[in-house]
mmCIF file of C-alpha atoms in Angstrom:
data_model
loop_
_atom_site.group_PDB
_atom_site.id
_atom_site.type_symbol
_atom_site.label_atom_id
_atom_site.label_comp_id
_atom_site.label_asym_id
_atom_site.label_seq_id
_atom_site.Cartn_x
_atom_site.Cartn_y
_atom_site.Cartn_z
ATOM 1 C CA UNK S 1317 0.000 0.000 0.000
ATOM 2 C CA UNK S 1318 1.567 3.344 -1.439
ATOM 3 C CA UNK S 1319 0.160 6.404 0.703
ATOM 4 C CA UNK S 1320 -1.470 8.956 -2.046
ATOM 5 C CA UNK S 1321 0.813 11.509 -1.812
ATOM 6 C CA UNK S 1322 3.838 9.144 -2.202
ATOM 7 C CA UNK S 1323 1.972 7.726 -5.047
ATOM 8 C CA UNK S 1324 1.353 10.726 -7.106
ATOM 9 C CA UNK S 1325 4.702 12.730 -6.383
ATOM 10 C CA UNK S 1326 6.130 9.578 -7.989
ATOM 11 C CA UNK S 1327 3.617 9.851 -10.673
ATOM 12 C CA UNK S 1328 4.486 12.769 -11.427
ATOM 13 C CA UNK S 1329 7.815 12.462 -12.077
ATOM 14 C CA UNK S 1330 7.632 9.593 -14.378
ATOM 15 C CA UNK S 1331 5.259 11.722 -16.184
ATOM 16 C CA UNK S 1332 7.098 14.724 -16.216
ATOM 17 C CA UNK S 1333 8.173 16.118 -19.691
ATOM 18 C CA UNK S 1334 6.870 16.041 -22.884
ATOM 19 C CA UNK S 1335 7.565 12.347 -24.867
ATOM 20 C CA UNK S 1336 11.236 12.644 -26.857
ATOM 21 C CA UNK S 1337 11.556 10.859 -29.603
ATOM 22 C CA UNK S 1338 15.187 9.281 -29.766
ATOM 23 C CA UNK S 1339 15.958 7.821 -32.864
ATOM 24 C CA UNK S 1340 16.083 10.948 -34.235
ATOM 25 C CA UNK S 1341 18.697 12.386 -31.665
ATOM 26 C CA UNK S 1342 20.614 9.117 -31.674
ATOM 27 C CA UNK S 1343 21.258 9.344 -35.420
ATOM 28 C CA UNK S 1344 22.428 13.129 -35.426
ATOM 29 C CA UNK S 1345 24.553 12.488 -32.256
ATOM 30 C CA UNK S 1346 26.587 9.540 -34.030
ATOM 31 C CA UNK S 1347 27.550 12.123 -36.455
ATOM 32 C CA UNK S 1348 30.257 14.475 -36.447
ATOM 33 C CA UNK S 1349 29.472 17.691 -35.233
ATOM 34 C CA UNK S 1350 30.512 18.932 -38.499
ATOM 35 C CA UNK S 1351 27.904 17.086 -40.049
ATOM 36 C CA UNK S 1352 25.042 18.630 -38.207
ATOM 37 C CA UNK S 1353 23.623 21.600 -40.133
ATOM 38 C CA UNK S 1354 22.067 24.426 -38.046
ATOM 39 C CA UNK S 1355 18.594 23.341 -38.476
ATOM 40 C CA UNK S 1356 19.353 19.567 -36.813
ATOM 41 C CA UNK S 1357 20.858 21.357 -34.066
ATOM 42 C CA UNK S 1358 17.906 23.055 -33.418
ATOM 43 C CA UNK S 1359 14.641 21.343 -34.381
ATOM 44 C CA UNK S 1360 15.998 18.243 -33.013
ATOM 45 C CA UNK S 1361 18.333 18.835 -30.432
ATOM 46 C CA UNK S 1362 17.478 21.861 -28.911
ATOM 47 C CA UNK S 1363 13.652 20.693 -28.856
ATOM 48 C CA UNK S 1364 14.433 17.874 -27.180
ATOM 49 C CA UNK S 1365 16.269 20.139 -24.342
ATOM 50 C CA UNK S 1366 13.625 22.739 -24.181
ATOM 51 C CA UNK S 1367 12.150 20.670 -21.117
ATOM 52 C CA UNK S 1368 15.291 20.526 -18.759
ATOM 53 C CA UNK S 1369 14.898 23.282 -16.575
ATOM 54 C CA UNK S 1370 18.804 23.498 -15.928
ATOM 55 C CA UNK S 1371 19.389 23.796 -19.485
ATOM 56 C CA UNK S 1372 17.005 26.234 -20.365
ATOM 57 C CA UNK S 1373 18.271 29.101 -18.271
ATOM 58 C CA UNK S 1374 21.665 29.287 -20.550
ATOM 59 C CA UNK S 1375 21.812 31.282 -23.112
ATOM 60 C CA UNK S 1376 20.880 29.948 -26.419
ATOM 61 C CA UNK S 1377 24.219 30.072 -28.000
ATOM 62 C CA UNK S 1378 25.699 28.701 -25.090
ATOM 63 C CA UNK S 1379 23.294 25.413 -25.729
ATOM 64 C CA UNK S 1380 24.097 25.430 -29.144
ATOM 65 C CA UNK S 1381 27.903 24.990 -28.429
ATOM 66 C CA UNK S 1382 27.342 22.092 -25.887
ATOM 67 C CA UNK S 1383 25.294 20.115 -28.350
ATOM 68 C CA UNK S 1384 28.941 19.767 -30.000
ATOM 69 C CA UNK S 1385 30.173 17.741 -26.704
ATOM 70 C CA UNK S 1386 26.967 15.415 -26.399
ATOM 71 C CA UNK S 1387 26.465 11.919 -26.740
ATOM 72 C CA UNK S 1388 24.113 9.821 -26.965
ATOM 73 C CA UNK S 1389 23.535 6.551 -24.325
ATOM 74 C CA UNK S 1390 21.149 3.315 -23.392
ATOM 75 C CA UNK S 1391 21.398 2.038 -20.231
ATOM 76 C CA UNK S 1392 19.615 -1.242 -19.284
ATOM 77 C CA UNK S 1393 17.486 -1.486 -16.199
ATOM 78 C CA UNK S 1394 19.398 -1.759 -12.764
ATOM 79 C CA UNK S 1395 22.686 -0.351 -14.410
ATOM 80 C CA UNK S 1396 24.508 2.361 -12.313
ATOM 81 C CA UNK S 1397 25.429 5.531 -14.029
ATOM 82 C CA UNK S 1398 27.131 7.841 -11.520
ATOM 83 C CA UNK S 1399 28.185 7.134 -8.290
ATOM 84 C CA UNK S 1400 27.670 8.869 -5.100
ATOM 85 C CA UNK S 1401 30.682 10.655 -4.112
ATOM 86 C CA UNK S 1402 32.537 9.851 -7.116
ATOM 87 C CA UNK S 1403 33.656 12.865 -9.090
ATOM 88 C CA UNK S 1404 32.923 13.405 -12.608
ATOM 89 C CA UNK S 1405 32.052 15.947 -15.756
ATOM 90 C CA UNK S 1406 29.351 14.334 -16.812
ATOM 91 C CA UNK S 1407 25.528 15.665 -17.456
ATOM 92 C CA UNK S 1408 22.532 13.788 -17.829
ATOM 93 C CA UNK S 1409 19.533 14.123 -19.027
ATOM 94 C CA UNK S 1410 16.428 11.350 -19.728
ATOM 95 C CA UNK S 1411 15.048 11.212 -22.670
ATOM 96 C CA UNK S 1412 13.490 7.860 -22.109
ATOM 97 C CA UNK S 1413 12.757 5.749 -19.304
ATOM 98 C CA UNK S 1414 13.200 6.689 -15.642
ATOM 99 C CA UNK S 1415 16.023 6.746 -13.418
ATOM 100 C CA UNK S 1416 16.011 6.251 -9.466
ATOM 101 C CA UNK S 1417 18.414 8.804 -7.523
ATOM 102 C CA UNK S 1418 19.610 7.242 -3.887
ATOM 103 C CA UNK S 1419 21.473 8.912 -1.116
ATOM 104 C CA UNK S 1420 23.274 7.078 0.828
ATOM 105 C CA UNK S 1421 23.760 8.794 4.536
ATOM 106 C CA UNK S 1422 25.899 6.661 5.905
ATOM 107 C CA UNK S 1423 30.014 6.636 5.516
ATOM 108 C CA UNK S 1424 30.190 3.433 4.592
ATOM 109 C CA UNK S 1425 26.986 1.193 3.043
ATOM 110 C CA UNK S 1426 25.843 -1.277 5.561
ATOM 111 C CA UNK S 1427 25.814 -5.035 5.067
ATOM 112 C CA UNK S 1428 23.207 -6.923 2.941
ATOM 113 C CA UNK S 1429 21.685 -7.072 -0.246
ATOM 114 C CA UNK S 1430 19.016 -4.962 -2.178
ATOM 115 C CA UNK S 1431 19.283 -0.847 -3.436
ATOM 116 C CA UNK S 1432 18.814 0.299 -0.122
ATOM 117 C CA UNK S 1433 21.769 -1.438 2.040
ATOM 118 C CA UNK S 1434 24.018 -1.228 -1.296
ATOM 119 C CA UNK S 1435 22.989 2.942 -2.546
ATOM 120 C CA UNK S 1436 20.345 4.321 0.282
ATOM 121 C CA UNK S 1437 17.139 5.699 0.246
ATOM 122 C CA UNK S 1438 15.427 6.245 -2.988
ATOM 123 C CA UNK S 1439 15.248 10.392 -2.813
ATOM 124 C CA UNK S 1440 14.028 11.009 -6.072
ATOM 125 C CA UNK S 1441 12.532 8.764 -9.610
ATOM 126 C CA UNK S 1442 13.331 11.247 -12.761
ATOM 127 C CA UNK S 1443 11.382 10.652 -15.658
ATOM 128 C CA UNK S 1444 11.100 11.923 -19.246
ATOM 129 C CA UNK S 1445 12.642 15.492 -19.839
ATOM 130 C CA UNK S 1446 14.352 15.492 -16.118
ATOM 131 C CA UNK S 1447 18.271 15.282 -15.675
ATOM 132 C CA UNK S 1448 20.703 14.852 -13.168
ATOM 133 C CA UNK S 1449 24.923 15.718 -12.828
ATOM 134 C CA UNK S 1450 24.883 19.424 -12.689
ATOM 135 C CA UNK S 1451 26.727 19.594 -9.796
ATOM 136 C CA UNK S 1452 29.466 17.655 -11.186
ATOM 137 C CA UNK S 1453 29.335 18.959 -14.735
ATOM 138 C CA UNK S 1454 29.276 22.681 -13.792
ATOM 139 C CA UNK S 1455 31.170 22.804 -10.765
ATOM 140 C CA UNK S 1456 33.262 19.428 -11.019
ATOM 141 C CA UNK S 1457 31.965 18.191 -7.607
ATOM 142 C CA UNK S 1458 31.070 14.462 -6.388
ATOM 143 C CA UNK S 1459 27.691 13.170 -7.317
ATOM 144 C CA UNK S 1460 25.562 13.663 -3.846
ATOM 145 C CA UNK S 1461 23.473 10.558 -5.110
ATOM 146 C CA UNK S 1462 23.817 7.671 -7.129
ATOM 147 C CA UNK S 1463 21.776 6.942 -10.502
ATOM 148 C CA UNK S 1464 20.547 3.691 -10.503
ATOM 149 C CA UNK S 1465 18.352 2.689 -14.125
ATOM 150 C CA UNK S 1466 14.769 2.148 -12.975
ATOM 151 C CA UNK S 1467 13.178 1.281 -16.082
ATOM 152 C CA UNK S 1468 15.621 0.574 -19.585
ATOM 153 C CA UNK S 1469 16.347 3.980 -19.942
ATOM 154 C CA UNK S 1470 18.254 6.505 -23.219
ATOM 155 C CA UNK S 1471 20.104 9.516 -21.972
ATOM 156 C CA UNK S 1472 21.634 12.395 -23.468
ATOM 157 C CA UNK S 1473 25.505 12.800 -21.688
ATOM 158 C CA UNK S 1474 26.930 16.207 -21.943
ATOM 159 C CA UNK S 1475 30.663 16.154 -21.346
ATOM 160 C CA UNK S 1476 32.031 19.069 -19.844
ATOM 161 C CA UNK S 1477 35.596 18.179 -21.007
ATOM 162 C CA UNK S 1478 34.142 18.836 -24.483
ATOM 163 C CA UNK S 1479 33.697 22.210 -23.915
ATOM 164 C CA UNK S 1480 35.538 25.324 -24.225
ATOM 165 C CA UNK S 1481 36.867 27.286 -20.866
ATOM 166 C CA UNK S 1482 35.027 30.468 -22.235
ATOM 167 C CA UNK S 1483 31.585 28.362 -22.690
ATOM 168 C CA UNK S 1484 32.328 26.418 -19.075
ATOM 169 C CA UNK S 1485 32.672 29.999 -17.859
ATOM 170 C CA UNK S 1486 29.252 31.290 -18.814
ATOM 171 C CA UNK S 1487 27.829 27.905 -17.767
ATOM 172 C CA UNK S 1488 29.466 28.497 -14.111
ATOM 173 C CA UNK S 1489 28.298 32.330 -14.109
ATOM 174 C CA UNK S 1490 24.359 31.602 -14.974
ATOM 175 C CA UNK S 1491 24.289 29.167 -12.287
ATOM 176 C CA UNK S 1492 26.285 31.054 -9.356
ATOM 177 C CA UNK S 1493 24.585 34.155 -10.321
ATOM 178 C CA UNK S 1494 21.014 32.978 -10.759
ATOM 179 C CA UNK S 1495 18.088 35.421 -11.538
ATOM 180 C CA UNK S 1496 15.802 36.439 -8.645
ATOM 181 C CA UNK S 1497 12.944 34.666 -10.323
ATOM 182 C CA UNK S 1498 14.886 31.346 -10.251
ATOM 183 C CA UNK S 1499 15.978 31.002 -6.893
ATOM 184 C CA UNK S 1500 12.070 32.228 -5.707
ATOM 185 C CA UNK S 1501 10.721 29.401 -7.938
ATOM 186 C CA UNK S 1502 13.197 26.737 -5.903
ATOM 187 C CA UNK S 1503 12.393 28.026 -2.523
ATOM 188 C CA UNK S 1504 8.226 27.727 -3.734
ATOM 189 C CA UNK S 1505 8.917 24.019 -4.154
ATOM 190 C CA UNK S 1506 8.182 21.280 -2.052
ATOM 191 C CA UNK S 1507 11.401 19.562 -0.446
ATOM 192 C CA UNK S 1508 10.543 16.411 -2.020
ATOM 193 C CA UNK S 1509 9.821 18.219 -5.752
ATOM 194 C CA UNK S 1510 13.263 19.666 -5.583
ATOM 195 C CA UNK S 1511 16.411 18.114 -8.066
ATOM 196 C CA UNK S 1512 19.962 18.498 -8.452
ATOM 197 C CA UNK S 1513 19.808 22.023 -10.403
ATOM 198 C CA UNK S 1514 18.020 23.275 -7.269
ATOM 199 C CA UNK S 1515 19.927 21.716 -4.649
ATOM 200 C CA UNK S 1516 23.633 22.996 -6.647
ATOM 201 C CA UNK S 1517 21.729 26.638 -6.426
ATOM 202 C CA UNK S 1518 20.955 26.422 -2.649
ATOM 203 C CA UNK S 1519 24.263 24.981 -2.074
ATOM 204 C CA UNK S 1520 25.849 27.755 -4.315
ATOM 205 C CA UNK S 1521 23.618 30.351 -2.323
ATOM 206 C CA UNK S 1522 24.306 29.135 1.494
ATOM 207 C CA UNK S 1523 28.361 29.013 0.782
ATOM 208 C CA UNK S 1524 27.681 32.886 0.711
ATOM 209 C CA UNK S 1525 26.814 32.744 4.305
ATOM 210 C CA UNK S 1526 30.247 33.150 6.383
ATOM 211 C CA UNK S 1527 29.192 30.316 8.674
ATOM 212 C CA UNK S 1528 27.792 27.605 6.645
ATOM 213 C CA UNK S 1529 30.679 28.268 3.878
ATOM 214 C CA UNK S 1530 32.782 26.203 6.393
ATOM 215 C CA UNK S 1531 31.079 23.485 7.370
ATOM 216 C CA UNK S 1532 32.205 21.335 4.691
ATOM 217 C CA UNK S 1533 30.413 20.062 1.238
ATOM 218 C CA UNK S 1534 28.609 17.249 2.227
ATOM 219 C CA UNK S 1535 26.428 19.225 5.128
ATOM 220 C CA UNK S 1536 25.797 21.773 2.959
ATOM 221 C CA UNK S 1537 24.020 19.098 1.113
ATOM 222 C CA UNK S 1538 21.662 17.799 3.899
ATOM 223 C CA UNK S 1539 21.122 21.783 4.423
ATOM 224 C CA UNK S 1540 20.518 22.428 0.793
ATOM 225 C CA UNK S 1541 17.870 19.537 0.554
ATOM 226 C CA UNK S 1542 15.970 20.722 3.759
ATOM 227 C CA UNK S 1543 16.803 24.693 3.767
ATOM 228 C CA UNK S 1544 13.510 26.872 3.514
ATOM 229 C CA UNK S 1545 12.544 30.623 3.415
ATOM 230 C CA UNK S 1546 10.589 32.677 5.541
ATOM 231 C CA UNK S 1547 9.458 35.979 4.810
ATOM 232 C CA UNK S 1548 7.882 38.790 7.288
ATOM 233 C CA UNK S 1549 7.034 42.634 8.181
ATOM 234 C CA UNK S 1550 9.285 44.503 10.792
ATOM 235 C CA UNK S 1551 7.850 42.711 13.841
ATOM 236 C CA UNK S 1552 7.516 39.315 12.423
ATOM 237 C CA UNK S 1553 9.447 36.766 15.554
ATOM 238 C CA UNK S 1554 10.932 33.938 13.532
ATOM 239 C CA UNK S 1555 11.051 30.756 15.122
ATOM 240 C CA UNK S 1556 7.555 31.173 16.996
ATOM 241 C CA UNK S 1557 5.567 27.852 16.689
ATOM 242 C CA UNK S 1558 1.956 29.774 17.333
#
């Protein structure tokens, strides 16, 4: 028995995003990038991005140069694609199946068998149109969860290797200098609703804070995935429970 709201948060994110369709994307992106002509960059490729939420606050021009340093990749169902704590450049985004994101809170994973003793708690099921790596590709950090297939699932893999220090540089800038709009739309989500673009902008954001900036990466994770905002008049008394 699944209790409702469990059932359609998960719902929702297996329905999230508008159907891809990946032959299409998997035949330009096994061509050179020389071979792609302007208009296959953008009715297919950029179309297909237009639903990550990450990717759509760059600059246009700055997606059209990273479509040069994608690739295209099928994973079968239970593979792992990132690991937690493992460093990496890599960006991912679904364009078909779903993916299952685990933290694992522990040091070290405890003894047994099955996803939870072996990767933690299931935090998060991405669907169609969601992605996951930003913290790594954009800021070359470890992966704060671990990717495990759900369902047979295509991705798109952006390498940020691939990609010039000028472009990485406007990448980096967007996201540590994010509109006011943006960072009101994370703090109006629920904590559950909230993925790795948000929590590498909270984490971004509290590191500006004198005190949290030292208390080490992996708290300011935890405090990223459970950080609100409150907002008041002159006399409001934070903190007051009624």
């Amino acid at each position: 028995e699944i209790p409702a709201a469990a059932f359609r948060s998960i719902m929702w994110d297996l329905c999230d995003g508008l159907p891809v369709p990946t032959d299409p994307i998997a035949d330009l992106l096994s061509r050179d990038p020389a071979d792609r002509s302007r208009e296959e960059v953008e009715g297919v490729l950029l179309e297909s991005l237009a639903s990550s939420d990450f990717l759509e606050q760059l600059p246009v021009d700055v997606r059209v140069q990273i479509t040069e340093a994608m690739t295209f990749r099928r994973f079968p169902t239970s593979a792992v694609i990132s690991h937690q704590g493992k460093e990496g450049g890599l960006f991912y985004l679904v364009v078909a199946g779903s993916v299952a994101l685990h933290r694992l809170v522990l040091a070290k994973p405890s003894s047994g068998a099955g996803l939870v003793e072996e990767h933690g708690r299931c935090t998060r099921v991405l669907g169609v149109g969601d992605s996951f790596g930003e913290l790594a590709f954009v800021q070359g950090r470890a992966h704060p969860t671990t990717a495990v297939v759900r369902t047979e699932c295509e991705v798109i893999v952006i390498d940020a290797a691939k990609i010039s220090a000028a472009t990485r540089r406007r990448i980096a800038a967007a996201v540590e200098n994010p509109r006011p709009e943006v960072m009101d739309s994370v703090f109006e989500k629920a904590l559950e609703d909230r993925n790795e673009k948000d929590i590498m902008l909270l984490v971004n954001y509290l590191e500006k804070n004198p005190f949290l900036a030292n208390i080490g990466y992996a708290r300011l994770l935890d405090c990223a995935s459970s950080v609100t905002r409150q907002t008041g008049g002159p006399k409001t008394r934070f903190g007051d429970k009624g």
